[in-house]
Tab-separated table of C-alpha atoms and ligand atoms in Angstrom:
chain	number	residue	atom	x	y	z
D	1	UNK	CA	-0.026	0.017	-0.141
D	2	UNK	CA	1.423	3.351	-0.998
D	3	UNK	CA	2.243	5.488	2.042
D	4	UNK	CA	-0.168	8.303	1.249
D	5	UNK	CA	-3.061	5.866	1.622
D	6	UNK	CA	-2.094	4.764	5.170
D	7	UNK	CA	-4.167	7.383	7.043
D	8	UNK	CA	-7.496	6.596	5.147
D	9	UNK	CA	-8.573	5.884	1.704
D	10	UNK	CA	-11.744	4.981	-0.208
D	11	UNK	CA	-11.607	2.062	-2.593
D	12	UNK	CA	-14.149	2.446	-5.322
D	13	UNK	CA	-14.937	-0.692	-7.248
D	14	UNK	CA	-15.625	0.400	-10.832
D	15	UNK	CA	-16.572	-3.270	-11.784
D	16	UNK	CA	-19.331	-2.933	-9.094
D	17	UNK	CA	-20.579	0.247	-10.753
D	18	UNK	CA	-20.618	-1.340	-14.235
D	19	UNK	CA	-22.403	-4.360	-12.751
D	20	UNK	CA	-25.077	-2.189	-11.237
D	21	UNK	CA	-25.774	-0.737	-14.621
D	22	UNK	CA	-26.088	-4.112	-16.142
D	23	UNK	CA	-28.679	-5.081	-13.350
D	24	UNK	CA	-30.526	-1.797	-14.170
D	25	UNK	CA	-30.418	-2.430	-17.917
D	26	UNK	CA	-31.876	-5.973	-17.323
D	27	UNK	CA	-34.992	-4.593	-15.750
D	28	UNK	CA	-35.630	-1.855	-18.274
D	29	UNK	CA	-37.627	-1.891	-21.480
D	30	UNK	CA	-35.365	-2.851	-24.257
D	31	UNK	CA	-35.381	0.594	-25.927
D	32	UNK	CA	-34.789	2.509	-22.711
D	33	UNK	CA	-31.418	4.206	-22.318
D	34	UNK	CA	-29.597	4.959	-19.069
D	35	UNK	CA	-28.531	8.429	-18.271
D	36	UNK	CA	-26.125	8.001	-15.271
D	37	UNK	CA	-26.483	10.674	-12.613
D	38	UNK	CA	-22.878	11.534	-11.576
D	39	UNK	CA	-23.688	14.889	-9.782
D	40	UNK	CA	-21.820	15.704	-6.385
D	41	UNK	CA	-18.705	13.985	-7.725
D	42	UNK	CA	-20.725	10.699	-8.371
D	43	UNK	CA	-22.265	10.846	-4.858
D	44	UNK	CA	-18.687	11.084	-3.575
D	45	UNK	CA	-17.332	8.161	-5.576
D	46	UNK	CA	-15.479	10.297	-8.077
D	47	UNK	CA	-17.230	11.419	-11.128
D	48	UNK	CA	-14.236	11.368	-13.583
D	49	UNK	CA	-13.514	7.704	-12.914
D	50	UNK	CA	-17.168	6.538	-12.513
D	51	UNK	CA	-18.089	8.276	-15.865
D	52	UNK	CA	-15.027	7.000	-17.787
D	53	UNK	CA	-15.949	3.453	-16.757
D	54	UNK	CA	-19.642	3.800	-17.381
D	55	UNK	CA	-19.091	5.381	-20.837
D	56	UNK	CA	-17.684	1.995	-21.916
D	57	UNK	CA	-21.205	0.419	-21.635
D	58	UNK	CA	-23.490	0.550	-24.692
D	59	UNK	CA	-26.433	0.772	-22.149
D	60	UNK	CA	-25.209	4.113	-21.081
D	61	UNK	CA	-26.729	6.693	-23.179
D	62	UNK	CA	-25.351	9.829	-21.285
D	63	UNK	CA	-24.830	11.518	-18.042
D	64	UNK	CA	-26.646	13.888	-15.863
D	65	UNK	CA	-25.074	16.415	-13.387
D	66	UNK	CA	-26.341	19.174	-11.114
D	67	UNK	CA	-24.239	22.171	-12.298
D	68	UNK	CA	-22.442	23.681	-15.337
D	69	UNK	CA	-19.123	23.200	-13.540
D	70	UNK	CA	-19.786	19.484	-13.115
D	71	UNK	CA	-20.662	19.231	-16.795
D	72	UNK	CA	-17.425	20.983	-17.876
D	73	UNK	CA	-15.381	18.867	-15.600
D	74	UNK	CA	-16.866	15.641	-17.326
D	75	UNK	CA	-15.797	17.029	-20.752
D	76	UNK	CA	-12.443	18.090	-19.492
D	77	UNK	CA	-11.945	14.404	-18.496
D	78	UNK	CA	-12.701	13.256	-21.844
D	79	UNK	CA	-16.276	12.212	-21.500
D	80	UNK	CA	-18.016	12.202	-24.861
D	81	UNK	CA	-21.577	10.932	-24.584
D	82	UNK	CA	-24.350	13.545	-23.989
D	83	UNK	CA	-24.308	15.356	-20.684
D	84	UNK	CA	-27.295	17.148	-19.224
D	85	UNK	CA	-27.407	19.755	-16.385
D	86	UNK	CA	-30.493	19.040	-14.383
D	87	UNK	CA	-30.751	22.205	-12.416
D	88	UNK	CA	-30.906	25.755	-13.384
D	89	UNK	CA	-27.921	26.974	-15.373
D	90	UNK	CA	-26.912	30.599	-14.998
D	91	UNK	CA	-26.271	32.536	-18.194
D	92	UNK	CA	-22.478	32.942	-17.727
D	93	UNK	CA	-22.002	29.225	-18.673
D	94	UNK	CA	-24.323	29.225	-21.735
D	95	UNK	CA	-21.706	29.828	-24.448
D	96	UNK	CA	-19.220	27.302	-22.844
D	97	UNK	CA	-21.856	24.638	-22.461
D	98	UNK	CA	-23.131	24.989	-26.046
D	99	UNK	CA	-19.526	24.746	-27.237
D	100	UNK	CA	-19.162	21.507	-25.318
D	101	UNK	CA	-22.410	20.325	-26.559
D	102	UNK	CA	-23.947	19.997	-22.964
D	103	UNK	CA	-27.678	19.878	-22.677
D	104	UNK	CA	-29.269	22.234	-20.116
D	105	UNK	CA	-32.679	21.979	-18.281
D	106	UNK	CA	-34.949	24.799	-19.329
D	107	UNK	CA	-38.018	26.237	-17.596
D	108	UNK	CA	-37.518	29.977	-17.591
D	109	UNK	CA	-38.448	32.381	-20.523
D	110	UNK	CA	-35.324	34.283	-19.992
D	111	UNK	CA	-33.269	31.184	-20.524
D	112	UNK	CA	-34.698	30.575	-23.869
D	113	UNK	CA	-34.115	34.369	-24.887
D	114	UNK	CA	-30.544	34.352	-23.631
D	115	UNK	CA	-29.706	30.958	-25.263
D	116	UNK	CA	-31.021	32.245	-28.569
D	117	UNK	CA	-29.167	35.446	-28.271
D	118	UNK	CA	-25.862	33.605	-27.523
D	119	UNK	CA	-26.439	31.159	-30.417
D	120	UNK	CA	-26.819	34.010	-32.825
D	121	UNK	CA	-23.656	35.704	-31.615
D	122	UNK	CA	-21.652	32.471	-31.748
D	123	UNK	CA	-22.820	31.947	-35.208
D	124	UNK	CA	-21.638	35.302	-36.231
D	125	UNK	CA	-18.208	34.254	-34.904
D	126	UNK	CA	-17.354	30.563	-35.467
D	127	UNK	CA	-20.008	28.081	-34.142
D	128	UNK	CA	-23.497	27.273	-35.527
D	129	UNK	CA	-24.367	24.700	-32.935
D	130	UNK	CA	-27.763	24.990	-31.525
D	131	UNK	CA	-28.331	25.053	-27.685
D	132	UNK	CA	-29.948	21.699	-26.811
D	133	UNK	CA	-32.511	21.816	-23.913
D	134	UNK	CA	-34.436	19.429	-21.906
D	135	UNK	CA	-37.694	21.133	-20.655
D	136	UNK	CA	-38.226	20.487	-17.076
D	137	UNK	CA	-41.931	19.906	-16.068
D	138	UNK	CA	-42.969	20.320	-12.425
D	139	UNK	CA	-45.497	17.538	-11.577
D	140	UNK	CA	-45.206	17.428	-7.865
D	141	UNK	CA	-41.855	18.544	-6.447
D	142	UNK	CA	-42.586	22.249	-6.557
D	143	UNK	CA	-38.855	22.797	-7.144
D	144	UNK	CA	-38.129	23.838	-10.656
D	145	UNK	CA	-40.151	23.320	-13.851
D	146	UNK	CA	-42.988	24.493	-15.948
D	147	UNK	CA	-46.533	23.820	-14.872
D	148	UNK	CA	-48.194	20.792	-16.793
D	149	UNK	CA	-50.962	22.998	-18.150
D	150	UNK	CA	-51.891	25.548	-20.781
D	151	UNK	CA	-49.218	28.026	-19.359
D	152	UNK	CA	-46.590	25.334	-19.541
D	153	UNK	CA	-47.672	24.440	-23.000
D	154	UNK	CA	-47.231	27.984	-24.015
D	155	UNK	CA	-43.541	27.703	-22.874
D	156	UNK	CA	-42.882	24.619	-24.733
D	157	UNK	CA	-44.415	26.213	-27.900
D	158	UNK	CA	-42.102	29.248	-27.355
D	159	UNK	CA	-39.053	26.904	-27.001
D	160	UNK	CA	-39.922	25.044	-30.180
D	161	UNK	CA	-40.311	28.171	-32.021
D	162	UNK	CA	-37.051	29.884	-30.808
D	163	UNK	CA	-34.205	30.161	-33.146
D	164	UNK	CA	-31.027	28.353	-32.180
D	165	UNK	CA	-32.693	26.111	-29.658
D	166	UNK	CA	-33.267	22.400	-30.165
D	167	UNK	CA	-35.790	20.893	-27.812
D	168	UNK	CA	-34.214	17.523	-27.439
D	169	UNK	CA	-35.974	16.263	-24.274
D	170	UNK	CA	-38.627	16.805	-21.732
D	171	UNK	CA	-38.506	15.545	-18.153
D	172	UNK	CA	-39.988	15.503	-14.748
D	173	UNK	CA	-38.896	14.280	-11.299
D	174	UNK	CA	-40.770	12.024	-8.685
D	175	UNK	CA	-40.938	13.358	-5.072
D	176	UNK	CA	-41.935	10.182	-3.480
D	177	UNK	CA	-41.100	7.089	-5.752
D	178	UNK	CA	-39.029	5.827	-2.798
D	179	UNK	CA	-42.092	5.277	-0.455
D	180	UNK	CA	-43.891	2.006	-0.346
D	181	UNK	CA	-47.169	3.630	-1.449
D	182	UNK	CA	-46.552	4.629	-5.033
D	183	UNK	CA	-49.801	6.466	-5.539
D	184	UNK	CA	-48.150	9.956	-5.449
D	185	UNK	CA	-45.558	8.999	-7.995
D	186	UNK	CA	-47.971	7.315	-10.223
D	187	UNK	CA	-50.105	10.486	-10.141
D	188	UNK	CA	-47.041	12.442	-11.311
D	189	UNK	CA	-46.329	10.009	-14.049
D	190	UNK	CA	-49.984	10.264	-15.019
D	191	UNK	CA	-49.952	14.113	-15.039
D	192	UNK	CA	-46.588	14.213	-17.212
D	193	UNK	CA	-48.098	11.671	-19.795
D	194	UNK	CA	-51.295	13.858	-19.944
D	195	UNK	CA	-49.209	16.899	-20.490
D	196	UNK	CA	-47.205	15.075	-23.303
D	197	UNK	CA	-50.429	14.121	-24.874
D	198	UNK	CA	-51.710	17.640	-24.730
D	199	UNK	CA	-48.514	18.869	-26.249
D	200	UNK	CA	-48.613	16.325	-29.159
D	201	UNK	CA	-52.234	17.153	-29.843
D	202	UNK	CA	-51.595	20.831	-29.904
D	203	UNK	CA	-48.252	20.988	-31.734
D	204	UNK	CA	-48.004	17.512	-33.558
D	205	UNK	CA	-44.384	17.506	-31.954
D	206	UNK	CA	-43.245	14.486	-30.304
D	207	UNK	CA	-40.097	15.656	-28.173
D	208	UNK	CA	-37.613	12.837	-28.814
D	209	UNK	CA	-36.259	12.107	-25.236
D	210	UNK	CA	-38.955	11.930	-22.437
D	211	UNK	CA	-37.807	10.873	-19.018
D	212	UNK	CA	-38.787	10.726	-15.361
D	213	UNK	CA	-37.581	7.842	-13.349
D	214	UNK	CA	-34.882	8.108	-10.583
D	215	UNK	CA	-33.502	5.044	-8.914
D	216	UNK	CA	-36.591	4.155	-6.950
D	217	UNK	CA	-38.788	4.536	-10.090
D	218	UNK	CA	-36.480	2.371	-11.959
D	219	UNK	CA	-36.635	-0.522	-9.311
D	220	UNK	CA	-40.362	-0.379	-8.693
D	221	UNK	CA	-42.143	1.496	-11.443
D	222	UNK	CA	-41.163	-0.278	-14.774
D	223	UNK	CA	-44.051	1.285	-16.514
D	224	UNK	CA	-42.361	4.662	-16.194
D	225	UNK	CA	-39.186	3.738	-18.069
D	226	UNK	CA	-39.978	6.109	-21.084
D	227	UNK	CA	-36.861	6.826	-23.323
D	228	UNK	CA	-34.232	7.013	-20.696
D	229	UNK	CA	-33.984	6.756	-16.962
D	230	UNK	CA	-31.840	8.699	-14.581
D	231	UNK	CA	-30.327	6.434	-11.922
D	232	UNK	CA	-28.104	7.995	-9.242
D	233	UNK	CA	-27.894	6.202	-5.968
D	234	UNK	CA	-28.323	2.695	-7.259
D	235	UNK	CA	-25.417	3.139	-9.598
D	236	UNK	CA	-23.136	3.139	-6.570
D	237	UNK	CA	-24.830	-0.013	-5.017
D	238	UNK	CA	-26.912	2.040	-2.448
D	239	UNK	CA	-30.578	1.951	-1.820
D	240	UNK	CA	-32.925	4.972	-2.252
D	241	UNK	CA	-34.843	4.105	0.954
D	242	UNK	CA	-35.509	1.221	3.224
D	243	UNK	CA	-38.984	1.075	1.645
D	244	UNK	CA	-37.841	0.145	-1.749
D	245	UNK	CA	-37.898	-3.475	-2.428
D	246	UNK	CA	-34.537	-5.120	-2.435
D	247	UNK	CA	-35.450	-8.408	-4.275
D	248	UNK	CA	-36.129	-6.826	-7.601
D	249	UNK	CA	-32.536	-5.824	-8.425
D	250	UNK	CA	-29.245	-6.944	-7.119
D	251	UNK	CA	-26.922	-4.094	-6.306
D	252	UNK	CA	-23.245	-4.200	-5.229
D	253	UNK	CA	-21.993	-1.315	-3.042
D	254	UNK	CA	-18.897	0.171	-4.883
D	255	UNK	CA	-17.169	2.157	-2.104
D	256	UNK	CA	-15.245	0.877	0.972
D	257	UNK	CA	-13.453	3.081	3.340
D	258	UNK	CA	-10.397	2.039	5.222
D	259	UNK	CA	-8.003	3.512	7.860
D	260	UNK	CA	-5.483	2.148	10.325
D	261	UNK	CA	-4.939	1.905	14.016
D	262	UNK	CA	-2.240	4.542	14.955
D	263	UNK	CA	-2.253	4.152	18.669
D	264	UNK	CA	-3.151	1.517	21.144
D	265	UNK	CA	-3.444	1.736	24.988
D	266	UNK	CA	-4.913	0.390	28.112
D	267	UNK	CA	-7.161	2.717	30.084
D	268	UNK	CA	-8.321	2.100	33.682
D	269	UNK	CA	-12.035	2.082	34.935
D	270	UNK	CA	-13.285	5.577	35.256
D	271	UNK	CA	-11.050	7.079	32.485
D	272	UNK	CA	-12.944	9.550	30.163
D	273	UNK	CA	-12.520	9.208	26.398
D	274	UNK	CA	-12.511	12.254	24.003
D	275	UNK	CA	-14.226	15.603	24.173
D	276	UNK	CA	-16.712	16.245	26.690
D	277	UNK	CA	-16.018	12.926	28.526
D	278	UNK	CA	-19.379	11.444	27.334
D	279	UNK	CA	-17.856	8.090	27.503
D	280	UNK	CA	-16.211	6.839	30.786
D	281	UNK	CA	-14.538	3.469	30.831
D	282	UNK	CA	-16.782	1.154	32.908
D	283	UNK	CA	-13.794	-1.267	33.343
D	284	UNK	CA	-10.169	-1.593	32.290
D	285	UNK	CA	-10.301	-1.353	28.430
D	286	UNK	CA	-8.004	-1.543	25.375
D	287	UNK	CA	-8.579	1.513	23.179
D	288	UNK	CA	-7.379	2.072	19.550
D	289	UNK	CA	-7.203	5.464	18.057
D	290	UNK	CA	-8.199	5.883	14.275
D	291	UNK	CA	-6.800	8.870	12.449
D	292	UNK	CA	-10.124	9.984	10.712
D	293	UNK	CA	-12.948	12.071	11.710
D	294	UNK	CA	-15.856	14.285	10.839
D	295	UNK	CA	-13.619	16.360	8.420
D	296	UNK	CA	-13.378	13.276	6.337
D	297	UNK	CA	-17.199	12.753	6.387
D	298	UNK	CA	-17.248	10.230	9.166
D	299	UNK	CA	-20.255	11.512	11.049
D	300	UNK	CA	-19.855	13.026	14.377
D	301	UNK	CA	-23.424	11.599	15.080
D	302	UNK	CA	-21.466	8.145	15.392
D	303	UNK	CA	-20.217	9.276	18.719
D	304	UNK	CA	-20.737	6.407	21.157
D	305	UNK	CA	-22.767	4.656	18.407
D	306	UNK	CA	-20.907	3.632	15.372
D	307	UNK	CA	-18.467	0.720	15.104
D	308	UNK	CA	-15.604	-0.301	12.755
D	309	UNK	CA	-14.186	-3.708	11.661
D	310	UNK	CA	-10.805	-4.869	12.847
D	311	UNK	CA	-9.753	-8.423	12.038
D	312	UNK	CA	-13.297	-9.060	10.842
D	313	UNK	CA	-14.752	-8.107	14.298
D	314	UNK	CA	-16.905	-5.270	15.499
D	315	UNK	CA	-14.930	-2.499	17.585
D	316	UNK	CA	-17.541	0.035	18.889
D	317	UNK	CA	-16.729	3.781	18.630
D	318	UNK	CA	-16.270	5.262	22.154
D	319	UNK	CA	-16.598	8.978	23.095
D	320	UNK	CA	-17.095	11.615	20.585
D	321	UNK	CA	-15.761	11.433	16.989
D	322	UNK	CA	-13.337	14.427	16.629
D	323	UNK	CA	-12.667	16.348	13.545
D	324	UNK	CA	-9.682	14.070	12.522
D	325	UNK	CA	-9.528	11.108	15.021
D	326	UNK	CA	-11.753	8.872	17.035
D	327	UNK	CA	-11.310	5.948	19.455
D	328	UNK	CA	-12.754	2.466	19.402
D	329	UNK	CA	-12.840	-0.282	21.976
D	330	UNK	CA	-10.735	-3.241	21.055
D	331	UNK	CA	-10.847	-5.126	24.355
D	332	UNK	CA	-12.688	-8.024	22.520
D	333	UNK	CA	-10.110	-7.997	19.733
D	334	UNK	CA	-6.808	-8.813	21.693
D	335	UNK	CA	-4.770	-9.431	18.409
D	336	UNK	CA	-5.090	-5.696	17.415
D	337	UNK	CA	-1.653	-4.015	17.023
D	338	UNK	CA	-0.710	-0.591	15.728
D	339	UNK	CA	-0.807	-0.326	11.968
D	340	UNK	CA	-3.782	-2.844	11.741
D	341	UNK	CA	-6.359	-2.093	8.850
D	342	UNK	CA	-9.565	-0.603	10.049
D	343	UNK	CA	-12.769	-0.964	7.990
D	344	UNK	CA	-15.157	2.099	8.283
D	345	UNK	CA	-17.375	0.999	5.398
D	346	UNK	CA	-17.209	-2.339	3.587
D	347	UNK	CA	-16.549	-5.974	4.273
D	348	UNK	CA	-13.977	-7.536	6.581
D	349	UNK	CA	-14.434	-11.310	6.821
D	350	UNK	CA	-18.001	-12.207	7.551
D	351	UNK	CA	-19.009	-8.665	8.674
D	352	UNK	CA	-19.988	-5.716	6.511
D	353	UNK	CA	-20.726	-2.095	7.393
D	354	UNK	CA	-22.935	-0.419	4.829
D	355	UNK	CA	-23.555	3.270	4.049
D	356	UNK	CA	-27.216	2.570	4.988
D	357	UNK	CA	-26.116	1.164	8.523
D	358	UNK	CA	-23.928	4.277	9.171
D	359	UNK	CA	-26.700	6.413	8.078
D	360	UNK	CA	-29.247	4.706	10.321
D	361	UNK	CA	-26.840	4.819	13.261
D	362	UNK	CA	-25.915	8.450	12.750
D	363	UNK	CA	-29.464	9.692	12.056
D	364	UNK	CA	-28.287	10.778	8.587
D	365	UNK	CA	-29.333	9.813	5.080
D	366	UNK	CA	-27.106	7.451	3.029
D	367	UNK	CA	-27.147	9.962	0.059
D	368	UNK	CA	-25.774	12.631	2.331
D	369	UNK	CA	-23.034	10.390	3.838
D	370	UNK	CA	-21.798	9.394	0.439
D	371	UNK	CA	-21.806	13.020	-0.830
D	372	UNK	CA	-20.000	14.201	2.395
D	373	UNK	CA	-17.021	11.725	2.148
D	374	UNK	CA	-14.149	14.335	2.399
D	375	UNK	CA	-12.079	15.606	-0.455
D	376	UNK	CA	-8.976	14.856	1.617
D	377	UNK	CA	-9.699	11.103	1.354
D	378	UNK	CA	-7.660	9.683	-1.437
D	379	UNK	CA	-9.400	7.329	-3.670
D	380	UNK	CA	-8.307	4.039	-5.245
D	381	UNK	CA	-10.173	2.835	-8.286
D	382	UNK	CA	-10.215	-0.850	-9.181
D	383	UNK	CA	-11.548	-2.141	-12.517
D	384	UNK	CA	-11.282	-5.607	-14.172
D	385	UNK	CA	-10.178	-6.793	-10.703
D	386	UNK	CA	-7.111	-4.785	-10.279
D	387	UNK	CA	-6.018	-1.290	-9.196
D	388	UNK	CA	-6.634	1.091	-12.087
D	389	UNK	CA	-5.177	4.261	-10.583
D	390	UNK	CA	-3.974	5.664	-7.298
D	391	UNK	CA	-3.014	9.158	-6.224
D	392	UNK	CA	-6.032	11.259	-5.924
D	393	UNK	CA	-7.463	9.617	-9.109
D	394	UNK	CA	-8.099	13.002	-10.585
D	395	UNK	CA	-4.590	12.874	-12.260
D	396	UNK	CA	-5.501	9.937	-14.348
D	397	UNK	CA	-9.057	11.022	-15.324
Q	401	PLP	C1	-30.432	13.523	-8.261
Q	401	PLP	C2	-31.461	13.324	-9.297
Q	401	PLP	C3	-31.694	12.109	-9.816
Q	401	PLP	C4	-31.180	10.747	-9.275
Q	401	PLP	O1	-31.779	10.398	-8.149
Q	401	PLP	P1	-31.414	9.011	-7.398
Q	401	PLP	O2	-32.502	8.999	-6.284
Q	401	PLP	O3	-30.077	9.067	-6.802
Q	401	PLP	O4	-31.577	7.991	-8.368
Q	401	PLP	C5	-32.546	11.933	-10.964
Q	401	PLP	N1	-33.118	12.963	-11.478
Q	401	PLP	C6	-32.927	14.296	-10.935
Q	401	PLP	C7	-33.664	15.444	-11.515
Q	401	PLP	C8	-32.134	14.415	-9.845
Q	401	PLP	O5	-31.958	15.630	-9.347
């Protein structure tokens, strides 16, 4: 192991990510493409590496990100398939994104006007490429998007008639597809379909790429596949919520997180451990110090609650998790010595700690936990069974 990985590292298994896409593809209608959501640095897994591995698959028709900067970064790393920015894009990015052939979500009239203006200015100079947009329809999130009614229809007509704009797609987003009761998501799907029908009746235009399903929709609402689906969390082998059925698709978690024991000591009964003394040794104990903390994204909420794996056995977190260190009880693991590997997330022997378990224990959301994995954690990517790249991963991709 290279020395800079001794403190902590995340191992991202790109074969698992690819296998998760194959599992997704297997439950989709044959014509449905997979638009992989790699926002937030691929939910903390590393967007450059994940997208490069995913791009190799025919099933992957493109990528979705949250911001213009994330889209630019994918292109900078050589990603060639279509990229869509799901959120609002500010006008300063329009020219750059058009040049990079990045699609933008559109739902504001001023976006249409500005895109058209920029297209015409670029055409005067050196580039006649149109601005490709996917119109966002709000069917129940009340977040962004046009309304699925006559007012919204006027917007779509305006977009269709605006010079320099190509309406490539139209989409909506489920607010509650991850709940057992699918009635709300089904209603959203129905409203979206009705809006598309109205649009077709009024304009005769069938917008080529229609989409709505997120991870939960993919797993449990096969009727809502449409032209592409937008999986995020399940790409990484994580579950959208505990209510989503886990027997319909097999997912493999892609990320493991490892550290090392850097200090070992015996403490006497009555000795407080860490800030605030919220843990006091009830007996003589053997304590190991782990050089990772909440600044690495290891939740402070795991204070006195979490556990790690050492030699395939559970070692409970004792006392508060500090910014950069925390302590665990290894009284029951006498073979522990300094330098031993510590599994914070992942498998060791028969035991496994999942992102979902840490989410439950810390009172947080698995999505949030993945996204919060610190930038100071070096990543190691494995592919085709061996280490693909080391360093921070960002040099290679
Ligand atoms: C984040 C996001 C997704 C992916 O959601 P998951 O629950 O991770 O699958 C899909 N569509 C939109 C619009 C999003 O913002």
